[in-house]
Amino acid sequence: MPDLFDPVVFGDIQLANRIVMAPLTRGRSGPTGVPTELGVEYYRQRAGAGLIISEGTGISREGLGWPNAPGLWTEEQVEGWKPVTEAVHQAGGKIVAQLWHMGRLVHSSVTGTQPVSASATTAPNKAHTYEGKKAYEEARAITHDDIQRILGDYATATRNALRAGFDGVQLHGANGYLIDQFLRDGTNLRTDDYGGSVDNRIRLLREATEALISEAGAGRTLVRLSPLGLVQGCDDSDPHGLFIAAGKALGELGIAAIELREPGAHSTFAATDIPPVSPHIRPHFNGGIILNSDYDGPSARARLSEGVADAIAFGRPFIANPDLVHRLRGDLPLTAPDPSTFYTAGAEGYIDYPEYEEQEAA
């Protein structure tokens, strides 16, 4: 059976081990979305992962509503990412860019324009803005012309990611953001060829993935899905049927891997009682399957031994343990992260967590 520390190949990407750093929004890139020297050090410290999936990275101003998150639609952003990818590669790691359109989960005070979504709906709760949290606004239903424009934005961001030195790209299709808003019948109320049936609702997922493939090739394209229940106001009446169909469609496209967020009843984010869909996707998907949500060393090894997962993604443990791979290999204790610094602007809680030996010597 595979071990966490065995190498694995996903498409055209060779991983030194099966520990993946999950995408983690950290908000350190400033209002122009340009990564800084802090980001270079942050990703370099964590390059021991078999694969780093970058924090969510906007494909356009319209689609990026998280304050100080990075983008990949301007030349300045591309240049800002180059030293990040170079640092990861020099440390022996691999990194792909997660491409993000947030859909209705933005606020116009950040994006400068009305939110867009599958349908004219309003997300619950509040948006993060530069002035604090504000109630979400009603989204405008995307037109067919908008869809073509957004697909073009995905292609451009993919091209920019490769220019910036990334080893590939991941489409963010999870957690209630734009692609997920089209997938689920609770937020997709359309009556055209992007709404109604499951085949219609997965159409944008398929077309956006094809946009990434057109620039990066299938062997350097990954997709993230969250086959779970309610997440950020986004739900579906039959998540198993929907996500099995989505997995089958992605399998037909021959992409390198899918990352599946499958939280349990006690998850730290969007807990659900819905049974895992991954065993039902596996027969239809020949690429790598990366499972994500609340894993530690023993539970990760157990999932690999079941034969469904090819790798395990760790999120918050990587925040406070830059040497997470070393700690998992040695069954060493993990440091708990400080949530108050998850999205603050400085080095504290970002690049100042020590490695295990430094911590013990202090």
CSV table of C-alpha atoms in Angstrom, one decimal:
chain,number,residue,atom,x,y,z
A,1,MET,CA,0.0,0.0,0.0
A,2,PRO,CA,1.2,3.6,-0.6
A,3,ASP,CA,2.8,5.6,2.1
A,4,LEU,CA,2.5,9.3,2.7
A,5,PHE,CA,6.2,9.6,1.9
A,6,ASP,CA,6.2,7.7,-1.4
A,7,PRO,CA,6.6,9.7,-4.6
A,8,VAL,CA,3.6,9.9,-7.0
A,9,VAL,CA,3.0,11.3,-10.5
A,10,PHE,CA,-0.1,13.4,-11.3
A,11,GLY,CA,-0.2,13.9,-15.0
A,12,ASP,CA,3.0,15.7,-15.9
A,13,ILE,CA,3.8,16.7,-12.3
A,14,GLN,CA,6.1,14.5,-10.2
A,15,LEU,CA,5.6,14.7,-6.5
A,16,ALA,CA,8.3,13.7,-4.0
A,17,ASN,CA,5.7,12.7,-1.5
A,18,ARG,CA,1.9,12.4,-1.1
A,19,ILE,CA,1.5,15.3,1.3
A,20,VAL,CA,-0.1,18.3,-0.4
A,21,MET,CA,-0.3,21.8,1.0
A,22,ALA,CA,-3.9,22.8,0.6
A,23,PRO,CA,-4.8,26.3,-0.7
A,24,LEU,CA,-4.9,28.8,2.3
A,25,THR,CA,-6.2,32.3,2.0
A,26,ARG,CA,-3.8,34.5,4.0
A,27,GLY,CA,-4.4,38.1,2.7
A,28,ARG,CA,-0.7,39.3,2.5
A,29,SER,CA,-0.5,40.7,-1.1
A,30,GLY,CA,-1.9,44.2,-0.6
A,31,PRO,CA,-4.8,45.9,-2.5
A,32,THR,CA,-3.1,45.4,-5.9
A,33,GLY,CA,-2.9,41.6,-5.5
A,34,VAL,CA,0.9,41.5,-5.9
A,35,PRO,CA,2.8,38.9,-3.8
A,36,THR,CA,5.6,40.3,-1.6
A,37,GLU,CA,8.8,39.1,-0.1
A,38,LEU,CA,6.8,37.8,2.8
A,39,GLY,CA,5.1,35.5,0.3
A,40,VAL,CA,8.4,34.3,-1.1
A,41,GLU,CA,9.6,33.2,2.4
A,42,TYR,CA,6.2,31.7,3.4
A,43,TYR,CA,6.0,29.4,0.4
A,44,ARG,CA,9.8,28.6,0.5
A,45,GLN,CA,9.4,27.4,4.1
A,46,ARG,CA,6.7,24.9,3.1
A,47,ALA,CA,8.3,23.5,0.0
A,48,GLY,CA,8.8,20.1,1.6
A,49,ALA,CA,5.3,19.3,0.6
A,50,GLY,CA,5.0,17.0,-2.4
A,51,LEU,CA,2.9,19.7,-4.0
A,52,ILE,CA,1.8,23.2,-2.9
A,53,ILE,CA,-1.5,24.5,-4.1
A,54,SER,CA,-1.3,28.3,-3.8
A,55,GLU,CA,-3.8,30.4,-2.0
A,56,GLY,CA,-6.9,31.3,-4.0
A,57,THR,CA,-5.6,33.7,-6.8
A,58,GLY,CA,-8.0,35.9,-8.6
A,59,ILE,CA,-8.5,35.7,-12.4
A,60,SER,CA,-10.0,39.2,-12.6
A,61,ARG,CA,-10.9,42.2,-10.4
A,62,GLU,CA,-14.5,41.2,-10.8
A,63,GLY,CA,-13.8,37.7,-9.4
A,64,LEU,CA,-11.5,38.6,-6.5
A,65,GLY,CA,-13.3,40.1,-3.5
A,66,TRP,CA,-11.0,39.0,-0.6
A,67,PRO,CA,-9.0,41.9,0.7
A,68,ASN,CA,-5.3,41.7,0.0
A,69,ALA,CA,-5.5,38.3,-1.8
A,70,PRO,CA,-3.2,37.8,-4.9
A,71,GLY,CA,-4.2,37.9,-8.5
A,72,LEU,CA,-2.9,36.7,-11.9
A,73,TRP,CA,-4.5,39.2,-14.3
A,74,THR,CA,-1.9,42.0,-14.4
A,75,GLU,CA,1.8,42.0,-15.4
A,76,GLU,CA,2.8,43.3,-12.0
A,77,GLN,CA,1.1,40.3,-10.4
A,78,VAL,CA,2.9,37.9,-12.7
A,79,GLU,CA,6.2,39.5,-11.8
A,80,GLY,CA,5.4,39.3,-8.1
A,81,TRP,CA,4.8,35.5,-8.3
A,82,LYS,CA,8.1,34.8,-10.1
A,83,PRO,CA,10.3,34.9,-7.0
A,84,VAL,CA,7.8,32.8,-5.2
A,85,THR,CA,7.8,29.9,-7.7
A,86,GLU,CA,11.6,30.3,-8.0
A,87,ALA,CA,12.1,29.9,-4.2
A,88,VAL,CA,9.8,26.8,-4.1
A,89,HIS,CA,11.7,25.2,-7.0
A,90,GLN,CA,15.1,26.0,-5.5
A,91,ALA,CA,14.0,24.3,-2.3
A,92,GLY,CA,13.0,21.2,-4.3
A,93,GLY,CA,9.2,21.7,-4.3
A,94,LYS,CA,6.4,21.9,-6.8
A,95,ILE,CA,3.6,24.6,-6.8
A,96,VAL,CA,0.4,25.1,-8.8
A,97,ALA,CA,-1.7,28.2,-8.9
A,98,GLN,CA,-5.3,27.9,-7.7
A,99,LEU,CA,-7.4,30.1,-10.0
A,100,TRP,CA,-10.4,31.7,-8.2
A,101,HIS,CA,-13.6,33.5,-9.3
A,102,MET,CA,-15.6,34.1,-6.2
A,103,GLY,CA,-18.9,34.8,-7.9
A,104,ARG,CA,-21.5,36.3,-5.5
A,105,LEU,CA,-19.2,36.0,-2.5
A,106,VAL,CA,-17.7,39.4,-3.0
A,107,HIS,CA,-18.6,43.0,-2.2
A,108,SER,CA,-18.6,45.9,-4.7
A,109,SER,CA,-16.5,48.0,-2.3
A,110,VAL,CA,-13.7,45.6,-3.1
A,111,THR,CA,-14.3,44.7,-6.7
A,112,GLY,CA,-15.8,48.0,-7.9
A,113,THR,CA,-18.6,46.2,-9.7
A,114,GLN,CA,-21.9,44.3,-8.9
A,115,PRO,CA,-21.3,40.6,-7.9
A,116,VAL,CA,-22.2,38.0,-10.6
A,117,SER,CA,-23.5,34.5,-10.2
A,118,ALA,CA,-25.4,31.7,-11.9
A,119,SER,CA,-28.6,33.5,-10.9
A,120,ALA,CA,-29.8,36.7,-9.2
A,121,THR,CA,-29.3,35.6,-5.6
A,122,THR,CA,-27.8,37.0,-2.4
A,123,ALA,CA,-25.4,35.0,-0.3
A,124,PRO,CA,-26.1,34.8,3.5
A,125,ASN,CA,-23.8,36.3,6.1
A,126,LYS,CA,-21.2,39.0,5.4
A,127,ALA,CA,-18.3,39.7,3.0
A,128,HIS,CA,-14.8,40.6,4.1
A,129,THR,CA,-14.0,44.1,2.9
A,130,TYR,CA,-11.3,46.7,3.6
A,131,GLU,CA,-13.8,48.5,5.9
A,132,GLY,CA,-14.7,45.4,7.9
A,133,LYS,CA,-17.5,42.9,7.2
A,134,LYS,CA,-20.5,44.0,5.1
A,135,ALA,CA,-23.7,42.3,4.1
A,136,TYR,CA,-23.5,40.6,0.7
A,137,GLU,CA,-25.3,42.3,-2.2
A,138,GLU,CA,-27.6,40.7,-4.7
A,139,ALA,CA,-25.7,39.2,-7.6
A,140,ARG,CA,-26.4,39.8,-11.3
A,141,ALA,CA,-27.2,36.7,-13.3
A,142,ILE,CA,-24.4,36.0,-15.7
A,143,THR,CA,-25.2,36.3,-19.4
A,144,HIS,CA,-23.8,34.0,-22.2
A,145,ASP,CA,-21.4,36.9,-23.1
A,146,ASP,CA,-20.2,37.1,-19.5
A,147,ILE,CA,-19.5,33.4,-19.6
A,148,GLN,CA,-17.3,33.7,-22.7
A,149,ARG,CA,-15.5,36.7,-21.1
A,150,ILE,CA,-14.9,34.7,-17.8
A,151,LEU,CA,-13.7,31.7,-19.7
A,152,GLY,CA,-11.2,34.0,-21.4
A,153,ASP,CA,-10.1,35.3,-18.0
A,154,TYR,CA,-9.5,31.7,-16.9
A,155,ALA,CA,-7.3,31.1,-20.0
A,156,THR,CA,-5.4,34.3,-19.5
A,157,ALA,CA,-4.8,33.6,-15.8
A,158,THR,CA,-3.5,30.1,-16.7
A,159,ARG,CA,-1.1,31.5,-19.3
A,160,ASN,CA,0.1,34.1,-16.7
A,161,ALA,CA,0.6,31.3,-14.1
A,162,LEU,CA,2.9,29.4,-16.5
A,163,ARG,CA,4.8,32.6,-17.3
A,164,ALA,CA,5.2,33.2,-13.5
A,165,GLY,CA,6.8,29.7,-13.2
A,166,PHE,CA,4.0,27.6,-11.7
A,167,ASP,CA,4.1,23.9,-12.4
A,168,GLY,CA,0.4,23.9,-13.3
A,169,VAL,CA,-3.0,25.3,-12.3
A,170,GLN,CA,-6.0,24.3,-10.2
A,171,LEU,CA,-9.5,25.4,-11.0
A,172,HIS,CA,-11.3,26.4,-7.7
A,173,GLY,CA,-14.7,24.7,-8.2
A,174,ALA,CA,-15.4,24.4,-4.4
A,175,ASN,CA,-16.8,26.0,-1.3
A,176,GLY,CA,-19.7,28.0,-2.8
A,177,TYR,CA,-17.7,30.1,-5.2
A,178,LEU,CA,-18.6,30.8,-8.8
A,179,ILE,CA,-18.2,27.3,-10.3
A,180,ASP,CA,-20.0,25.8,-7.3
A,181,GLN,CA,-22.8,28.3,-7.6
A,182,PHE,CA,-23.4,26.9,-11.1
A,183,LEU,CA,-23.1,23.3,-10.0
A,184,ARG,CA,-25.7,23.3,-7.2
A,185,ASP,CA,-29.4,23.6,-7.8
A,186,GLY,CA,-29.8,25.7,-4.6
A,187,THR,CA,-28.0,28.6,-6.3
A,188,ASN,CA,-28.4,27.8,-10.0
A,189,LEU,CA,-32.0,28.7,-10.9
A,190,ARG,CA,-31.3,29.1,-14.7
A,191,THR,CA,-33.6,27.7,-17.4
A,192,ASP,CA,-31.0,27.9,-20.2
A,193,ASP,CA,-28.3,25.3,-21.2
A,194,TYR,CA,-26.3,26.1,-18.0
A,195,GLY,CA,-29.2,25.3,-15.6
A,196,GLY,CA,-31.8,22.6,-14.8
A,197,SER,CA,-30.3,19.2,-15.4
A,198,VAL,CA,-27.1,18.0,-13.9
A,199,ASP,CA,-25.5,17.8,-17.3
A,200,ASN,CA,-26.3,21.5,-17.9
A,201,ARG,CA,-25.1,22.6,-14.4
A,202,ILE,CA,-21.7,20.9,-14.8
A,203,ARG,CA,-21.3,22.6,-18.2
A,204,LEU,CA,-19.4,25.7,-16.9
A,205,LEU,CA,-17.1,23.4,-14.8
A,206,ARG,CA,-16.3,21.5,-18.0
A,207,GLU,CA,-15.8,24.6,-20.1
A,208,ALA,CA,-13.6,26.3,-17.4
A,209,THR,CA,-11.5,23.2,-17.1
A,210,GLU,CA,-11.1,23.1,-20.9
A,211,ALA,CA,-10.0,26.7,-20.8
A,212,LEU,CA,-7.2,25.8,-18.3
A,213,ILE,CA,-6.3,22.7,-20.4
A,214,SER,CA,-6.0,24.9,-23.6
A,215,GLU,CA,-3.1,26.7,-22.0
A,216,ALA,CA,-1.5,24.3,-19.6
A,217,GLY,CA,-2.4,20.9,-21.0
A,218,ALA,CA,-4.4,18.3,-19.2
A,219,GLY,CA,-1.3,16.9,-17.4
A,220,ARG,CA,-0.8,20.2,-15.6
A,221,THR,CA,-4.5,20.9,-14.8
A,222,LEU,CA,-6.1,20.1,-11.4
A,223,VAL,CA,-9.6,20.9,-10.1
A,224,ARG,CA,-10.9,21.4,-6.6
A,225,LEU,CA,-14.5,20.3,-5.7
A,226,SER,CA,-16.3,20.2,-2.3
A,227,PRO,CA,-18.8,17.4,-2.6
A,228,LEU,CA,-20.6,18.2,0.7
A,229,GLY,CA,-23.7,19.8,2.0
A,230,LEU,CA,-24.4,23.5,2.6
A,231,VAL,CA,-21.4,25.7,2.2
A,232,GLN,CA,-21.5,29.5,2.2
A,233,GLY,CA,-25.2,29.4,1.3
A,234,CYS,CA,-24.6,27.0,-1.6
A,235,ASP,CA,-26.4,23.6,-1.5
A,236,ASP,CA,-27.7,20.9,-3.7
A,237,SER,CA,-30.7,18.5,-3.5
A,238,ASP,CA,-28.6,15.5,-4.6
A,239,PRO,CA,-24.9,16.1,-4.0
A,240,HIS,CA,-23.9,12.5,-4.6
A,241,GLY,CA,-25.5,12.4,-8.1
A,242,LEU,CA,-24.1,15.8,-8.9
A,243,PHE,CA,-20.5,15.2,-7.9
A,244,ILE,CA,-20.3,11.7,-9.3
A,245,ALA,CA,-21.3,13.2,-12.7
A,246,ALA,CA,-18.8,16.1,-12.2
A,247,GLY,CA,-16.0,13.6,-11.4
A,248,LYS,CA,-16.9,11.5,-14.5
A,249,ALA,CA,-16.8,14.6,-16.7
A,250,LEU,CA,-13.4,15.6,-15.4
A,251,GLY,CA,-12.2,12.0,-15.9
A,252,GLU,CA,-13.2,12.3,-19.5
A,253,LEU,CA,-11.0,15.4,-19.9
A,254,GLY,CA,-8.0,13.5,-18.6
A,255,ILE,CA,-6.8,16.1,-16.0
A,256,ALA,CA,-3.9,15.4,-13.7
A,257,ALA,CA,-5.8,15.3,-10.4
A,258,ILE,CA,-8.9,16.4,-8.4
A,259,GLU,CA,-8.8,17.6,-4.9
A,260,LEU,CA,-12.0,16.8,-2.9
A,261,ARG,CA,-12.9,18.6,0.3
A,262,GLU,CA,-15.0,16.0,2.2
A,263,PRO,CA,-15.5,17.2,5.7
A,264,GLY,CA,-17.1,15.1,8.4
A,265,ALA,CA,-19.6,16.0,11.1
A,266,HIS,CA,-16.9,17.7,13.2
A,267,SER,CA,-15.0,19.6,10.5
A,268,THR,CA,-13.5,23.0,11.2
A,269,PHE,CA,-15.2,24.3,8.1
A,270,ALA,CA,-18.7,23.4,6.6
A,271,ALA,CA,-19.2,20.3,8.7
A,272,THR,CA,-21.6,17.8,7.1
A,273,ASP,CA,-23.2,14.4,7.7
A,274,ILE,CA,-23.2,13.5,4.0
A,275,PRO,CA,-21.1,10.4,3.4
A,276,PRO,CA,-18.0,10.7,1.2
A,277,VAL,CA,-18.5,10.8,-2.5
A,278,SER,CA,-14.9,10.0,-3.4
A,279,PRO,CA,-15.3,6.2,-3.5
A,280,HIS,CA,-18.0,6.6,-6.1
A,281,ILE,CA,-15.9,9.0,-8.2
A,282,ARG,CA,-12.8,6.7,-8.2
A,283,PRO,CA,-14.2,4.3,-10.8
A,284,HIS,CA,-14.8,7.1,-13.2
A,285,PHE,CA,-11.5,9.1,-12.6
A,286,ASN,CA,-8.1,7.7,-13.6
A,287,GLY,CA,-6.1,10.7,-12.5
A,288,GLY,CA,-4.9,11.5,-8.9
A,289,ILE,CA,-7.4,11.9,-6.1
A,290,ILE,CA,-6.4,14.2,-3.3
A,291,LEU,CA,-8.6,14.1,-0.2
A,292,ASN,CA,-8.8,17.1,2.1
A,293,SER,CA,-10.3,18.0,5.4
A,294,ASP,CA,-9.1,17.8,9.0
A,295,TYR,CA,-6.5,15.0,8.5
A,296,ASP,CA,-3.6,14.2,10.8
A,297,GLY,CA,-0.8,11.6,10.2
A,298,PRO,CA,-2.7,8.5,11.3
A,299,SER,CA,-6.0,9.4,9.5
A,300,ALA,CA,-4.1,10.3,6.4
A,301,ARG,CA,-2.3,7.0,6.3
A,302,ALA,CA,-5.6,5.2,6.9
A,303,ARG,CA,-7.2,6.9,3.9
A,304,LEU,CA,-4.3,6.1,1.6
A,305,SER,CA,-4.5,2.4,2.6
A,306,GLU,CA,-8.2,2.3,1.6
A,307,GLY,CA,-7.1,2.8,-2.1
A,308,VAL,CA,-9.3,5.8,-2.9
A,309,ALA,CA,-6.9,8.6,-2.3
A,310,ASP,CA,-3.5,9.0,-3.9
A,311,ALA,CA,-2.5,11.9,-1.7
A,312,ILE,CA,-3.8,13.9,1.3
A,313,ALA,CA,-4.0,17.7,1.5
A,314,PHE,CA,-3.3,19.4,4.8
A,315,GLY,CA,-4.5,23.0,5.4
A,316,ARG,CA,-4.2,24.7,8.8
A,317,PRO,CA,-1.5,22.3,10.0
A,318,PHE,CA,0.8,23.9,7.4
A,319,ILE,CA,0.2,27.4,8.8
A,320,ALA,CA,1.9,26.8,12.1
A,321,ASN,CA,4.2,23.9,11.0
A,322,PRO,CA,6.3,24.9,8.0
A,323,ASP,CA,8.2,21.7,8.4
A,324,LEU,CA,5.0,19.6,8.5
A,325,VAL,CA,6.4,16.8,6.3
A,326,HIS,CA,9.3,16.4,8.7
A,327,ARG,CA,6.9,16.3,11.7
A,328,LEU,CA,4.6,13.8,10.1
A,329,ARG,CA,7.5,11.5,9.2
A,330,GLY,CA,8.8,11.6,12.8
A,331,ASP,CA,5.4,11.5,14.5
A,332,LEU,CA,6.4,14.8,16.1
A,333,PRO,CA,3.9,17.1,17.9
A,334,LEU,CA,2.3,19.8,15.9
A,335,THR,CA,2.0,23.5,16.8
A,336,ALA,CA,-1.5,24.9,16.8
A,337,PRO,CA,-1.9,28.1,14.7
A,338,ASP,CA,-3.1,31.4,16.0
A,339,PRO,CA,-6.4,32.2,14.2
A,340,SER,CA,-6.1,35.9,15.0
A,341,THR,CA,-3.2,36.2,12.5
A,342,PHE,CA,-4.7,34.1,9.7
A,343,TYR,CA,-5.6,37.3,7.6
A,344,THR,CA,-3.5,40.0,9.2
A,345,ALA,CA,-1.1,42.0,7.0
A,346,GLY,CA,2.4,41.3,8.5
A,347,ALA,CA,5.0,38.6,9.2
A,348,GLU,CA,3.4,37.6,12.6
A,349,GLY,CA,1.6,34.3,12.2
A,350,TYR,CA,2.8,34.0,8.7
A,351,ILE,CA,6.6,33.4,8.4
A,352,ASP,CA,7.6,33.3,12.1
A,353,TYR,CA,6.5,29.8,13.1
A,354,PRO,CA,9.7,27.8,13.9
A,355,GLU,CA,10.6,24.4,12.7
A,356,TYR,CA,10.5,21.6,15.2
A,357,GLU,CA,14.2,21.6,16.1
A,358,GLU,CA,14.3,25.4,16.5
A,359,GLN,CA,11.2,25.2,18.7
A,360,GLU,CA,12.8,22.6,21.0
A,361,ALA,CA,16.1,24.5,21.2
A,362,ALA,CA,14.3,27.7,22.3
